[in-house]
């Protein structure tokens, strides 16, 4: 049985017309599917509006107690419920989830030797049986980037990582395709040239492009998750614009081991 996992982020969420187009494409995907969304730019905007100064290290957000309040409100509230409502309007029976709901995604607070990331989670386990039950009952789960530690603490968790861990979990019983959608056509060799898409990246090329600083910042954790997913059973991984969801000939990046 096939499952399509789609992660959206970047300018798609912040642009109502692009979000509408994406959700139209997503709603037409046949079969079982899961949507995972970020919302970092919206959270940054909200944080700045109340006087907080967002901090990022290598594409990862530092999350103190005040920032955690912001990301929970924006990710699990405003963005998640807006997406669910729009999918219902498109006849997709979606339900919004954080990792705490149904104990679907349990994490541990990140313990880094030199950086205090604050209330940031690293995924520990996925409640695969409940997730599979949802899919088998034709529910479309919509996950935000919030998990929990099973001790009452919510944790900000990278949405790319959540997508990867859900894909790995489901790959035990399903044929999984993982697609990362954002505003670009794929991974670019020149960030200023939208047509400079690298159509295929394997592990060797990835290390070379990182060393040359062609791939940097937030694309690094995204691709790290891609290669981790492939090594643990995920069948297919693509990165690109959401238009490829309904047109496979659209230029995009395919990740291979």
JSON list of C-alpha atoms in Angstrom, two decimals:
[
{"chain": "A", "resi": 1, "resn": "UNK", "atom": "CA", "xyz": [0.00, 0.00, 0.00]},
{"chain": "A", "resi": 2, "resn": "UNK", "atom": "CA", "xyz": [1.32, 3.42, -0.94]},
{"chain": "A", "resi": 3, "resn": "UNK", "atom": "CA", "xyz": [1.53, 6.49, 1.28]},
{"chain": "A", "resi": 4, "resn": "UNK", "atom": "CA", "xyz": [2.49, 9.99, 0.15]},
{"chain": "A", "resi": 5, "resn": "UNK", "atom": "CA", "xyz": [4.08, 12.22, 2.80]},
{"chain": "A", "resi": 6, "resn": "UNK", "atom": "CA", "xyz": [4.31, 15.87, 1.84]},
{"chain": "A", "resi": 7, "resn": "UNK", "atom": "CA", "xyz": [6.11, 18.53, 3.83]},
{"chain": "A", "resi": 8, "resn": "UNK", "atom": "CA", "xyz": [5.52, 22.22, 3.09]},
{"chain": "A", "resi": 9, "resn": "UNK", "atom": "CA", "xyz": [7.29, 25.26, 4.39]},
{"chain": "A", "resi": 10, "resn": "UNK", "atom": "CA", "xyz": [8.97, 28.43, 3.28]},
{"chain": "A", "resi": 11, "resn": "UNK", "atom": "CA", "xyz": [7.01, 30.98, 1.34]},
{"chain": "A", "resi": 12, "resn": "UNK", "atom": "CA", "xyz": [4.12, 28.63, 0.56]},
{"chain": "A", "resi": 13, "resn": "UNK", "atom": "CA", "xyz": [2.64, 29.00, 4.04]},
{"chain": "A", "resi": 14, "resn": "UNK", "atom": "CA", "xyz": [3.16, 32.76, 4.12]},
{"chain": "A", "resi": 15, "resn": "UNK", "atom": "CA", "xyz": [1.52, 33.34, 0.75]},
{"chain": "A", "resi": 16, "resn": "UNK", "atom": "CA", "xyz": [-2.27, 32.72, 0.84]},
{"chain": "A", "resi": 17, "resn": "UNK", "atom": "CA", "xyz": [-2.58, 32.28, -2.94]},
{"chain": "A", "resi": 18, "resn": "UNK", "atom": "CA", "xyz": [0.35, 29.84, -3.09]},
{"chain": "A", "resi": 19, "resn": "UNK", "atom": "CA", "xyz": [-1.02, 27.92, -0.11]},
{"chain": "A", "resi": 20, "resn": "UNK", "atom": "CA", "xyz": [-4.37, 27.67, -1.87]},
{"chain": "A", "resi": 21, "resn": "UNK", "atom": "CA", "xyz": [-2.68, 26.31, -5.01]},
{"chain": "A", "resi": 22, "resn": "UNK", "atom": "CA", "xyz": [-0.63, 23.84, -2.99]},
{"chain": "A", "resi": 23, "resn": "UNK", "atom": "CA", "xyz": [-3.64, 22.55, -1.05]},
{"chain": "A", "resi": 24, "resn": "UNK", "atom": "CA", "xyz": [-5.55, 22.12, -4.30]},
{"chain": "A", "resi": 25, "resn": "UNK", "atom": "CA", "xyz": [-2.69, 20.00, -5.67]},
{"chain": "A", "resi": 26, "resn": "UNK", "atom": "CA", "xyz": [-2.38, 18.09, -2.40]},
{"chain": "A", "resi": 27, "resn": "UNK", "atom": "CA", "xyz": [-6.12, 17.43, -2.18]},
{"chain": "A", "resi": 28, "resn": "UNK", "atom": "CA", "xyz": [-6.02, 15.70, -5.58]},
{"chain": "A", "resi": 29, "resn": "UNK", "atom": "CA", "xyz": [-3.37, 13.16, -4.53]},
{"chain": "A", "resi": 30, "resn": "UNK", "atom": "CA", "xyz": [-5.03, 9.76, -4.57]},
{"chain": "A", "resi": 31, "resn": "UNK", "atom": "CA", "xyz": [-4.61, 7.20, -1.84]},
{"chain": "A", "resi": 32, "resn": "UNK", "atom": "CA", "xyz": [-3.21, 7.57, 1.65]},
{"chain": "A", "resi": 33, "resn": "UNK", "atom": "CA", "xyz": [-1.39, 10.79, 2.44]},
{"chain": "A", "resi": 34, "resn": "UNK", "atom": "CA", "xyz": [0.08, 12.81, 5.29]},
{"chain": "A", "resi": 35, "resn": "UNK", "atom": "CA", "xyz": [0.86, 16.53, 5.39]},
{"chain": "A", "resi": 36, "resn": "UNK", "atom": "CA", "xyz": [3.59, 18.03, 7.56]},
{"chain": "A", "resi": 37, "resn": "UNK", "atom": "CA", "xyz": [4.04, 21.78, 7.78]},
{"chain": "A", "resi": 38, "resn": "UNK", "atom": "CA", "xyz": [6.53, 24.21, 9.22]},
{"chain": "A", "resi": 39, "resn": "UNK", "atom": "CA", "xyz": [5.85, 27.87, 9.71]},
{"chain": "A", "resi": 40, "resn": "UNK", "atom": "CA", "xyz": [9.13, 29.37, 10.78]},
{"chain": "A", "resi": 41, "resn": "UNK", "atom": "CA", "xyz": [8.68, 32.65, 8.95]},
{"chain": "A", "resi": 42, "resn": "UNK", "atom": "CA", "xyz": [5.27, 33.24, 10.50]},
{"chain": "A", "resi": 43, "resn": "UNK", "atom": "CA", "xyz": [6.66, 32.44, 13.93]},
{"chain": "A", "resi": 44, "resn": "UNK", "atom": "CA", "xyz": [9.55, 34.84, 13.37]},
{"chain": "A", "resi": 45, "resn": "UNK", "atom": "CA", "xyz": [7.17, 37.60, 12.35]},
{"chain": "A", "resi": 46, "resn": "UNK", "atom": "CA", "xyz": [4.98, 37.07, 15.41]},
{"chain": "A", "resi": 47, "resn": "UNK", "atom": "CA", "xyz": [7.99, 36.89, 17.74]},
{"chain": "A", "resi": 48, "resn": "UNK", "atom": "CA", "xyz": [9.41, 40.15, 16.41]},
{"chain": "A", "resi": 49, "resn": "UNK", "atom": "CA", "xyz": [6.03, 41.85, 16.78]},
{"chain": "A", "resi": 50, "resn": "UNK", "atom": "CA", "xyz": [6.11, 41.23, 20.55]},
{"chain": "A", "resi": 51, "resn": "UNK", "atom": "CA", "xyz": [9.76, 42.18, 20.98]},
{"chain": "A", "resi": 52, "resn": "UNK", "atom": "CA", "xyz": [11.47, 38.78, 20.84]},
{"chain": "A", "resi": 53, "resn": "UNK", "atom": "CA", "xyz": [14.69, 38.35, 18.86]},
{"chain": "A", "resi": 54, "resn": "UNK", "atom": "CA", "xyz": [14.67, 35.03, 16.97]},
{"chain": "A", "resi": 55, "resn": "UNK", "atom": "CA", "xyz": [17.95, 33.12, 16.90]},
{"chain": "A", "resi": 56, "resn": "UNK", "atom": "CA", "xyz": [18.93, 30.46, 14.33]},
{"chain": "A", "resi": 57, "resn": "UNK", "atom": "CA", "xyz": [21.99, 28.19, 14.19]},
{"chain": "A", "resi": 58, "resn": "UNK", "atom": "CA", "xyz": [22.55, 26.11, 11.03]},
{"chain": "A", "resi": 59, "resn": "UNK", "atom": "CA", "xyz": [18.89, 26.35, 10.12]},
{"chain": "A", "resi": 60, "resn": "UNK", "atom": "CA", "xyz": [17.71, 25.34, 13.60]},
{"chain": "A", "resi": 61, "resn": "UNK", "atom": "CA", "xyz": [15.69, 27.68, 15.82]},
{"chain": "A", "resi": 62, "resn": "UNK", "atom": "CA", "xyz": [16.81, 28.41, 19.37]},
{"chain": "A", "resi": 63, "resn": "UNK", "atom": "CA", "xyz": [13.63, 28.05, 21.43]},
{"chain": "A", "resi": 64, "resn": "UNK", "atom": "CA", "xyz": [13.45, 29.57, 24.90]},
{"chain": "A", "resi": 65, "resn": "UNK", "atom": "CA", "xyz": [10.23, 29.52, 26.93]},
{"chain": "A", "resi": 66, "resn": "UNK", "atom": "CA", "xyz": [8.85, 32.71, 25.35]},
{"chain": "A", "resi": 67, "resn": "UNK", "atom": "CA", "xyz": [9.64, 31.50, 21.82]},
{"chain": "A", "resi": 68, "resn": "UNK", "atom": "CA", "xyz": [8.05, 28.13, 22.56]},
{"chain": "A", "resi": 69, "resn": "UNK", "atom": "CA", "xyz": [4.79, 29.90, 23.42]},
{"chain": "A", "resi": 70, "resn": "UNK", "atom": "CA", "xyz": [4.94, 31.66, 20.05]},
{"chain": "A", "resi": 71, "resn": "UNK", "atom": "CA", "xyz": [5.67, 28.57, 17.96]},
{"chain": "A", "resi": 72, "resn": "UNK", "atom": "CA", "xyz": [2.96, 26.53, 19.67]},
{"chain": "A", "resi": 73, "resn": "UNK", "atom": "CA", "xyz": [0.39, 29.26, 19.00]},
{"chain": "A", "resi": 74, "resn": "UNK", "atom": "CA", "xyz": [1.44, 29.71, 15.38]},
{"chain": "A", "resi": 75, "resn": "UNK", "atom": "CA", "xyz": [2.26, 26.13, 14.37]},
{"chain": "A", "resi": 76, "resn": "UNK", "atom": "CA", "xyz": [-0.33, 24.10, 16.29]},
{"chain": "A", "resi": 77, "resn": "UNK", "atom": "CA", "xyz": [-2.96, 26.83, 16.24]},
{"chain": "A", "resi": 78, "resn": "UNK", "atom": "CA", "xyz": [-3.19, 29.37, 13.45]},
{"chain": "A", "resi": 79, "resn": "UNK", "atom": "CA", "xyz": [-1.38, 27.52, 10.65]},
{"chain": "A", "resi": 80, "resn": "UNK", "atom": "CA", "xyz": [-2.51, 23.98, 11.43]},
{"chain": "A", "resi": 81, "resn": "UNK", "atom": "CA", "xyz": [-6.20, 24.78, 11.79]},
{"chain": "A", "resi": 82, "resn": "UNK", "atom": "CA", "xyz": [-6.22, 27.02, 8.74]},
{"chain": "A", "resi": 83, "resn": "UNK", "atom": "CA", "xyz": [-4.78, 24.18, 6.65]},
{"chain": "A", "resi": 84, "resn": "UNK", "atom": "CA", "xyz": [-7.23, 21.64, 8.07]},
{"chain": "A", "resi": 85, "resn": "UNK", "atom": "CA", "xyz": [-10.20, 23.92, 7.34]},
{"chain": "A", "resi": 86, "resn": "UNK", "atom": "CA", "xyz": [-9.07, 24.48, 3.76]},
{"chain": "A", "resi": 87, "resn": "UNK", "atom": "CA", "xyz": [-8.58, 20.75, 3.18]},
{"chain": "A", "resi": 88, "resn": "UNK", "atom": "CA", "xyz": [-12.07, 20.06, 4.52]},
{"chain": "A", "resi": 89, "resn": "UNK", "atom": "CA", "xyz": [-13.36, 22.56, 1.97]},
{"chain": "A", "resi": 90, "resn": "UNK", "atom": "CA", "xyz": [-11.63, 20.44, -0.69]},
{"chain": "A", "resi": 91, "resn": "UNK", "atom": "CA", "xyz": [-13.29, 17.24, 0.56]},
{"chain": "A", "resi": 92, "resn": "UNK", "atom": "CA", "xyz": [-10.19, 15.87, 2.25]},
{"chain": "A", "resi": 93, "resn": "UNK", "atom": "CA", "xyz": [-11.12, 14.61, 5.72]},
{"chain": "A", "resi": 94, "resn": "UNK", "atom": "CA", "xyz": [-8.13, 16.11, 7.53]},
{"chain": "A", "resi": 95, "resn": "UNK", "atom": "CA", "xyz": [-7.37, 16.18, 11.23]},
{"chain": "A", "resi": 96, "resn": "UNK", "atom": "CA", "xyz": [-4.65, 18.39, 12.69]},
{"chain": "A", "resi": 97, "resn": "UNK", "atom": "CA", "xyz": [-2.08, 16.95, 15.09]},
{"chain": "A", "resi": 98, "resn": "UNK", "atom": "CA", "xyz": [0.85, 17.88, 17.23]},
{"chain": "A", "resi": 99, "resn": "UNK", "atom": "CA", "xyz": [3.10, 15.07, 18.40]},
{"chain": "A", "resi": 100, "resn": "UNK", "atom": "CA", "xyz": [1.34, 15.13, 21.78]},
{"chain": "A", "resi": 101, "resn": "UNK", "atom": "CA", "xyz": [-2.02, 14.19, 20.30]},
{"chain": "A", "resi": 102, "resn": "UNK", "atom": "CA", "xyz": [-2.44, 10.44, 20.63]},
{"chain": "A", "resi": 103, "resn": "UNK", "atom": "CA", "xyz": [1.22, 10.30, 21.66]},
{"chain": "A", "resi": 104, "resn": "UNK", "atom": "CA", "xyz": [1.90, 10.29, 17.92]},
{"chain": "A", "resi": 105, "resn": "UNK", "atom": "CA", "xyz": [5.43, 11.72, 18.10]},
{"chain": "A", "resi": 106, "resn": "UNK", "atom": "CA", "xyz": [7.47, 11.51, 21.28]},
{"chain": "A", "resi": 107, "resn": "UNK", "atom": "CA", "xyz": [10.76, 13.43, 21.49]},
{"chain": "A", "resi": 108, "resn": "UNK", "atom": "CA", "xyz": [13.60, 14.08, 23.87]},
{"chain": "A", "resi": 109, "resn": "UNK", "atom": "CA", "xyz": [14.89, 17.56, 24.66]},
{"chain": "A", "resi": 110, "resn": "UNK", "atom": "CA", "xyz": [18.01, 18.14, 22.60]},
{"chain": "A", "resi": 111, "resn": "UNK", "atom": "CA", "xyz": [21.24, 17.73, 24.52]},
{"chain": "A", "resi": 112, "resn": "UNK", "atom": "CA", "xyz": [24.02, 19.39, 22.52]},
{"chain": "A", "resi": 113, "resn": "UNK", "atom": "CA", "xyz": [27.60, 19.54, 23.84]},
{"chain": "A", "resi": 114, "resn": "UNK", "atom": "CA", "xyz": [28.10, 23.23, 23.03]},
{"chain": "A", "resi": 115, "resn": "UNK", "atom": "CA", "xyz": [24.74, 24.79, 22.08]},
{"chain": "A", "resi": 116, "resn": "UNK", "atom": "CA", "xyz": [21.68, 25.25, 24.29]},
{"chain": "A", "resi": 117, "resn": "UNK", "atom": "CA", "xyz": [18.80, 24.94, 21.85]},
{"chain": "A", "resi": 118, "resn": "UNK", "atom": "CA", "xyz": [16.23, 25.40, 24.59]},
{"chain": "A", "resi": 119, "resn": "UNK", "atom": "CA", "xyz": [12.90, 23.61, 24.20]},
{"chain": "A", "resi": 120, "resn": "UNK", "atom": "CA", "xyz": [13.84, 21.81, 21.01]},
{"chain": "A", "resi": 121, "resn": "UNK", "atom": "CA", "xyz": [13.03, 18.14, 20.50]},
{"chain": "A", "resi": 122, "resn": "UNK", "atom": "CA", "xyz": [14.73, 15.27, 18.74]},
{"chain": "A", "resi": 123, "resn": "UNK", "atom": "CA", "xyz": [12.26, 12.58, 17.70]},
{"chain": "A", "resi": 124, "resn": "UNK", "atom": "CA", "xyz": [12.47, 9.43, 19.81]},
{"chain": "A", "resi": 125, "resn": "UNK", "atom": "CA", "xyz": [9.53, 7.36, 18.56]},
{"chain": "A", "resi": 126, "resn": "UNK", "atom": "CA", "xyz": [6.42, 7.45, 16.40]},
{"chain": "A", "resi": 127, "resn": "UNK", "atom": "CA", "xyz": [3.11, 5.83, 17.26]},
{"chain": "A", "resi": 128, "resn": "UNK", "atom": "CA", "xyz": [3.04, 3.95, 13.97]},
{"chain": "A", "resi": 129, "resn": "UNK", "atom": "CA", "xyz": [0.00, 1.80, 14.77]},
{"chain": "A", "resi": 130, "resn": "UNK", "atom": "CA", "xyz": [-2.21, 4.82, 15.47]},
{"chain": "A", "resi": 131, "resn": "UNK", "atom": "CA", "xyz": [-0.92, 6.63, 12.41]},
{"chain": "A", "resi": 132, "resn": "UNK", "atom": "CA", "xyz": [-1.62, 3.58, 10.23]},
{"chain": "A", "resi": 133, "resn": "UNK", "atom": "CA", "xyz": [-5.12, 3.31, 11.72]},
{"chain": "A", "resi": 134, "resn": "UNK", "atom": "CA", "xyz": [-5.83, 6.92, 10.79]},
{"chain": "A", "resi": 135, "resn": "UNK", "atom": "CA", "xyz": [-4.70, 6.32, 7.22]},
{"chain": "A", "resi": 136, "resn": "UNK", "atom": "CA", "xyz": [-6.65, 3.09, 6.89]},
{"chain": "A", "resi": 137, "resn": "UNK", "atom": "CA", "xyz": [-9.78, 5.02, 7.92]},
{"chain": "A", "resi": 138, "resn": "UNK", "atom": "CA", "xyz": [-9.15, 7.57, 5.16]},
{"chain": "A", "resi": 139, "resn": "UNK", "atom": "CA", "xyz": [-8.10, 10.33, 7.55]},
{"chain": "A", "resi": 140, "resn": "UNK", "atom": "CA", "xyz": [-5.54, 12.84, 6.26]},
{"chain": "A", "resi": 141, "resn": "UNK", "atom": "CA", "xyz": [-3.24, 13.65, 9.22]},
{"chain": "A", "resi": 142, "resn": "UNK", "atom": "CA", "xyz": [-1.84, 17.19, 9.21]},
{"chain": "A", "resi": 143, "resn": "UNK", "atom": "CA", "xyz": [1.17, 17.51, 11.51]},
{"chain": "A", "resi": 144, "resn": "UNK", "atom": "CA", "xyz": [2.65, 20.73, 12.85]},
{"chain": "A", "resi": 145, "resn": "UNK", "atom": "CA", "xyz": [6.23, 21.03, 14.09]},
{"chain": "A", "resi": 146, "resn": "UNK", "atom": "CA", "xyz": [5.44, 20.47, 17.78]},
{"chain": "A", "resi": 147, "resn": "UNK", "atom": "CA", "xyz": [6.14, 17.23, 19.66]},
{"chain": "A", "resi": 148, "resn": "UNK", "atom": "CA", "xyz": [6.25, 16.29, 23.36]},
{"chain": "A", "resi": 149, "resn": "UNK", "atom": "CA", "xyz": [8.47, 14.41, 25.82]},
{"chain": "A", "resi": 150, "resn": "UNK", "atom": "CA", "xyz": [5.73, 12.29, 27.54]},
{"chain": "A", "resi": 151, "resn": "UNK", "atom": "CA", "xyz": [6.40, 14.29, 30.71]},
{"chain": "A", "resi": 152, "resn": "UNK", "atom": "CA", "xyz": [4.11, 17.21, 29.92]},
{"chain": "A", "resi": 153, "resn": "UNK", "atom": "CA", "xyz": [6.62, 19.31, 28.00]},
{"chain": "A", "resi": 154, "resn": "UNK", "atom": "CA", "xyz": [5.95, 20.49, 24.44]},
{"chain": "A", "resi": 155, "resn": "UNK", "atom": "CA", "xyz": [9.01, 20.75, 22.19]},
{"chain": "A", "resi": 156, "resn": "UNK", "atom": "CA", "xyz": [9.69, 22.68, 19.01]},
{"chain": "A", "resi": 157, "resn": "UNK", "atom": "CA", "xyz": [10.84, 20.10, 16.47]},
{"chain": "A", "resi": 158, "resn": "UNK", "atom": "CA", "xyz": [12.19, 20.58, 12.97]},
{"chain": "A", "resi": 159, "resn": "UNK", "atom": "CA", "xyz": [9.38, 19.88, 10.48]},
{"chain": "A", "resi": 160, "resn": "UNK", "atom": "CA", "xyz": [11.77, 18.30, 7.97]},
{"chain": "A", "resi": 161, "resn": "UNK", "atom": "CA", "xyz": [12.86, 15.87, 10.68]},
{"chain": "A", "resi": 162, "resn": "UNK", "atom": "CA", "xyz": [9.25, 15.08, 11.59]},
{"chain": "A", "resi": 163, "resn": "UNK", "atom": "CA", "xyz": [8.52, 14.32, 7.94]},
{"chain": "A", "resi": 164, "resn": "UNK", "atom": "CA", "xyz": [11.58, 12.07, 7.76]},
{"chain": "A", "resi": 165, "resn": "UNK", "atom": "CA", "xyz": [10.75, 10.18, 10.97]},
{"chain": "A", "resi": 166, "resn": "UNK", "atom": "CA", "xyz": [7.12, 9.67, 9.97]},
{"chain": "A", "resi": 167, "resn": "UNK", "atom": "CA", "xyz": [8.24, 8.38, 6.57]},
{"chain": "A", "resi": 168, "resn": "UNK", "atom": "CA", "xyz": [10.74, 5.97, 8.16]},
{"chain": "A", "resi": 169, "resn": "UNK", "atom": "CA", "xyz": [8.09, 4.72, 10.58]},
{"chain": "A", "resi": 170, "resn": "UNK", "atom": "CA", "xyz": [5.49, 4.11, 7.88]},
{"chain": "A", "resi": 171, "resn": "UNK", "atom": "CA", "xyz": [8.02, 2.51, 5.52]},
{"chain": "A", "resi": 172, "resn": "UNK", "atom": "CA", "xyz": [7.90, -0.62, 7.72]},
{"chain": "A", "resi": 173, "resn": "UNK", "atom": "CA", "xyz": [4.44, -1.41, 6.34]},
{"chain": "A", "resi": 174, "resn": "UNK", "atom": "CA", "xyz": [3.87, 0.93, 3.37]},
{"chain": "A", "resi": 175, "resn": "UNK", "atom": "CA", "xyz": [5.54, 1.97, 0.13]},
{"chain": "A", "resi": 176, "resn": "UNK", "atom": "CA", "xyz": [6.43, 5.54, 1.10]},
{"chain": "A", "resi": 177, "resn": "UNK", "atom": "CA", "xyz": [7.14, 8.56, -1.08]},
{"chain": "A", "resi": 178, "resn": "UNK", "atom": "CA", "xyz": [8.44, 11.62, 0.77]},
{"chain": "A", "resi": 179, "resn": "UNK", "atom": "CA", "xyz": [8.21, 15.01, -0.94]},
{"chain": "A", "resi": 180, "resn": "UNK", "atom": "CA", "xyz": [9.55, 18.30, 0.39]},
{"chain": "A", "resi": 181, "resn": "UNK", "atom": "CA", "xyz": [7.68, 21.21, -1.21]},
{"chain": "A", "resi": 182, "resn": "UNK", "atom": "CA", "xyz": [8.79, 24.81, -1.04]},
{"chain": "A", "resi": 183, "resn": "UNK", "atom": "CA", "xyz": [8.83, 27.89, -3.25]},
{"chain": "A", "resi": 184, "resn": "UNK", "atom": "CA", "xyz": [11.78, 26.81, -5.43]},
{"chain": "A", "resi": 185, "resn": "UNK", "atom": "CA", "xyz": [11.96, 24.19, -8.18]},
{"chain": "A", "resi": 186, "resn": "UNK", "atom": "CA", "xyz": [14.44, 22.10, -6.21]},
{"chain": "A", "resi": 187, "resn": "UNK", "atom": "CA", "xyz": [17.95, 22.24, -4.77]},
{"chain": "A", "resi": 188, "resn": "UNK", "atom": "CA", "xyz": [19.79, 24.97, -6.68]},
{"chain": "A", "resi": 189, "resn": "UNK", "atom": "CA", "xyz": [23.43, 25.19, -7.71]},
{"chain": "A", "resi": 190, "resn": "UNK", "atom": "CA", "xyz": [23.04, 28.99, -7.73]},
{"chain": "A", "resi": 191, "resn": "UNK", "atom": "CA", "xyz": [20.62, 30.47, -5.21]},
{"chain": "A", "resi": 192, "resn": "UNK", "atom": "CA", "xyz": [20.12, 33.49, -7.49]},
{"chain": "A", "resi": 193, "resn": "UNK", "atom": "CA", "xyz": [19.11, 31.38, -10.49]},
{"chain": "A", "resi": 194, "resn": "UNK", "atom": "CA", "xyz": [15.78, 29.57, -10.10]},
{"chain": "A", "resi": 195, "resn": "UNK", "atom": "CA", "xyz": [16.49, 27.37, -13.12]},
{"chain": "A", "resi": 196, "resn": "UNK", "atom": "CA", "xyz": [19.80, 26.02, -11.75]},
{"chain": "A", "resi": 197, "resn": "UNK", "atom": "CA", "xyz": [18.11, 22.92, -10.35]},
{"chain": "A", "resi": 198, "resn": "UNK", "atom": "CA", "xyz": [20.30, 19.96, -9.47]},
{"chain": "A", "resi": 199, "resn": "UNK", "atom": "CA", "xyz": [18.03, 17.19, -10.73]},
{"chain": "A", "resi": 200, "resn": "UNK", "atom": "CA", "xyz": [19.69, 14.35, -8.81]},
{"chain": "A", "resi": 201, "resn": "UNK", "atom": "CA", "xyz": [21.82, 14.33, -5.65]},
{"chain": "A", "resi": 202, "resn": "UNK", "atom": "CA", "xyz": [23.53, 11.29, -4.16]},
{"chain": "A", "resi": 203, "resn": "UNK", "atom": "CA", "xyz": [25.54, 11.12, -0.94]},
{"chain": "A", "resi": 204, "resn": "UNK", "atom": "CA", "xyz": [28.88, 11.70, -2.64]},
{"chain": "A", "resi": 205, "resn": "UNK", "atom": "CA", "xyz": [27.69, 14.78, -4.54]},
{"chain": "A", "resi": 206, "resn": "UNK", "atom": "CA", "xyz": [26.02, 16.09, -1.39]},
{"chain": "A", "resi": 207, "resn": "UNK", "atom": "CA", "xyz": [29.28, 16.05, 0.56]},
{"chain": "A", "resi": 208, "resn": "UNK", "atom": "CA", "xyz": [31.04, 17.80, -2.32]},
{"chain": "A", "resi": 209, "resn": "UNK", "atom": "CA", "xyz": [28.39, 20.53, -2.58]},
{"chain": "A", "resi": 210, "resn": "UNK", "atom": "CA", "xyz": [28.47, 21.11, 1.18]},
{"chain": "A", "resi": 211, "resn": "UNK", "atom": "CA", "xyz": [32.25, 21.48, 1.12]},
{"chain": "A", "resi": 212, "resn": "UNK", "atom": "CA", "xyz": [31.94, 24.01, -1.71]},
{"chain": "A", "resi": 213, "resn": "UNK", "atom": "CA", "xyz": [29.22, 25.93, 0.21]},
{"chain": "A", "resi": 214, "resn": "UNK", "atom": "CA", "xyz": [26.79, 25.41, -2.68]},
{"chain": "A", "resi": 215, "resn": "UNK", "atom": "CA", "xyz": [24.47, 23.73, -0.17]},
{"chain": "A", "resi": 216, "resn": "UNK", "atom": "CA", "xyz": [24.27, 25.52, 3.17]},
{"chain": "A", "resi": 217, "resn": "UNK", "atom": "CA", "xyz": [22.00, 26.85, 5.94]},
{"chain": "A", "resi": 218, "resn": "UNK", "atom": "CA", "xyz": [18.55, 25.30, 6.19]},
{"chain": "A", "resi": 219, "resn": "UNK", "atom": "CA", "xyz": [19.06, 23.01, 3.20]},
{"chain": "A", "resi": 220, "resn": "UNK", "atom": "CA", "xyz": [21.65, 21.00, 5.17]},
{"chain": "A", "resi": 221, "resn": "UNK", "atom": "CA", "xyz": [19.26, 19.58, 7.82]},
{"chain": "A", "resi": 222, "resn": "UNK", "atom": "CA", "xyz": [16.70, 18.96, 5.07]},
{"chain": "A", "resi": 223, "resn": "UNK", "atom": "CA", "xyz": [19.11, 16.86, 3.02]},
{"chain": "A", "resi": 224, "resn": "UNK", "atom": "CA", "xyz": [20.53, 15.15, 6.10]},
{"chain": "A", "resi": 225, "resn": "UNK", "atom": "CA", "xyz": [16.99, 13.98, 6.80]},
{"chain": "A", "resi": 226, "resn": "UNK", "atom": "CA", "xyz": [16.57, 12.83, 3.21]},
{"chain": "A", "resi": 227, "resn": "UNK", "atom": "CA", "xyz": [19.62, 10.57, 3.28]},
{"chain": "A", "resi": 228, "resn": "UNK", "atom": "CA", "xyz": [18.70, 9.23, 6.71]},
{"chain": "A", "resi": 229, "resn": "UNK", "atom": "CA", "xyz": [15.22, 8.35, 5.40]},
{"chain": "A", "resi": 230, "resn": "UNK", "atom": "CA", "xyz": [16.55, 6.56, 2.33]},
{"chain": "A", "resi": 231, "resn": "UNK", "atom": "CA", "xyz": [18.95, 4.51, 4.44]},
{"chain": "A", "resi": 232, "resn": "UNK", "atom": "CA", "xyz": [16.04, 3.35, 6.61]},
{"chain": "A", "resi": 233, "resn": "UNK", "atom": "CA", "xyz": [13.55, 2.16, 4.03]},
{"chain": "A", "resi": 234, "resn": "UNK", "atom": "CA", "xyz": [11.85, 5.16, 2.44]},
{"chain": "A", "resi": 235, "resn": "UNK", "atom": "CA", "xyz": [11.42, 4.41, -1.25]},
{"chain": "A", "resi": 236, "resn": "UNK", "atom": "CA", "xyz": [11.42, 7.79, -2.99]},
{"chain": "A", "resi": 237, "resn": "UNK", "atom": "CA", "xyz": [12.34, 11.35, -1.96]},
{"chain": "A", "resi": 238, "resn": "UNK", "atom": "CA", "xyz": [11.84, 14.51, -4.00]},
{"chain": "A", "resi": 239, "resn": "UNK", "atom": "CA", "xyz": [12.39, 18.20, -3.35]},
{"chain": "A", "resi": 240, "resn": "UNK", "atom": "CA", "xyz": [10.78, 20.98, -5.35]},
{"chain": "A", "resi": 241, "resn": "UNK", "atom": "CA", "xyz": [7.78, 23.14, -6.13]},
{"chain": "A", "resi": 242, "resn": "UNK", "atom": "CA", "xyz": [4.32, 21.81, -5.30]},
{"chain": "A", "resi": 243, "resn": "UNK", "atom": "CA", "xyz": [3.33, 21.84, -8.98]},
{"chain": "A", "resi": 244, "resn": "UNK", "atom": "CA", "xyz": [5.22, 18.56, -9.33]},
{"chain": "A", "resi": 245, "resn": "UNK", "atom": "CA", "xyz": [2.58, 16.84, -7.18]},
{"chain": "A", "resi": 246, "resn": "UNK", "atom": "CA", "xyz": [0.23, 16.77, -10.16]},
{"chain": "A", "resi": 247, "resn": "UNK", "atom": "CA", "xyz": [2.82, 16.93, -12.95]},
{"chain": "A", "resi": 248, "resn": "UNK", "atom": "CA", "xyz": [5.81, 14.61, -12.56]},
{"chain": "A", "resi": 249, "resn": "UNK", "atom": "CA", "xyz": [7.57, 16.18, -15.54]},
{"chain": "A", "resi": 250, "resn": "UNK", "atom": "CA", "xyz": [8.06, 19.46, -13.64]},
{"chain": "A", "resi": 251, "resn": "UNK", "atom": "CA", "xyz": [11.73, 20.09, -12.89]},
{"chain": "A", "resi": 252, "resn": "UNK", "atom": "CA", "xyz": [12.69, 18.95, -9.37]},
{"chain": "A", "resi": 253, "resn": "UNK", "atom": "CA", "xyz": [15.44, 17.30, -7.33]},
{"chain": "A", "resi": 254, "resn": "UNK", "atom": "CA", "xyz": [15.48, 13.57, -6.64]},
{"chain": "A", "resi": 255, "resn": "UNK", "atom": "CA", "xyz": [17.54, 12.32, -3.71]},
{"chain": "A", "resi": 256, "resn": "UNK", "atom": "CA", "xyz": [19.32, 8.98, -4.06]},
{"chain": "A", "resi": 257, "resn": "UNK", "atom": "CA", "xyz": [21.81, 7.04, -1.92]}
]
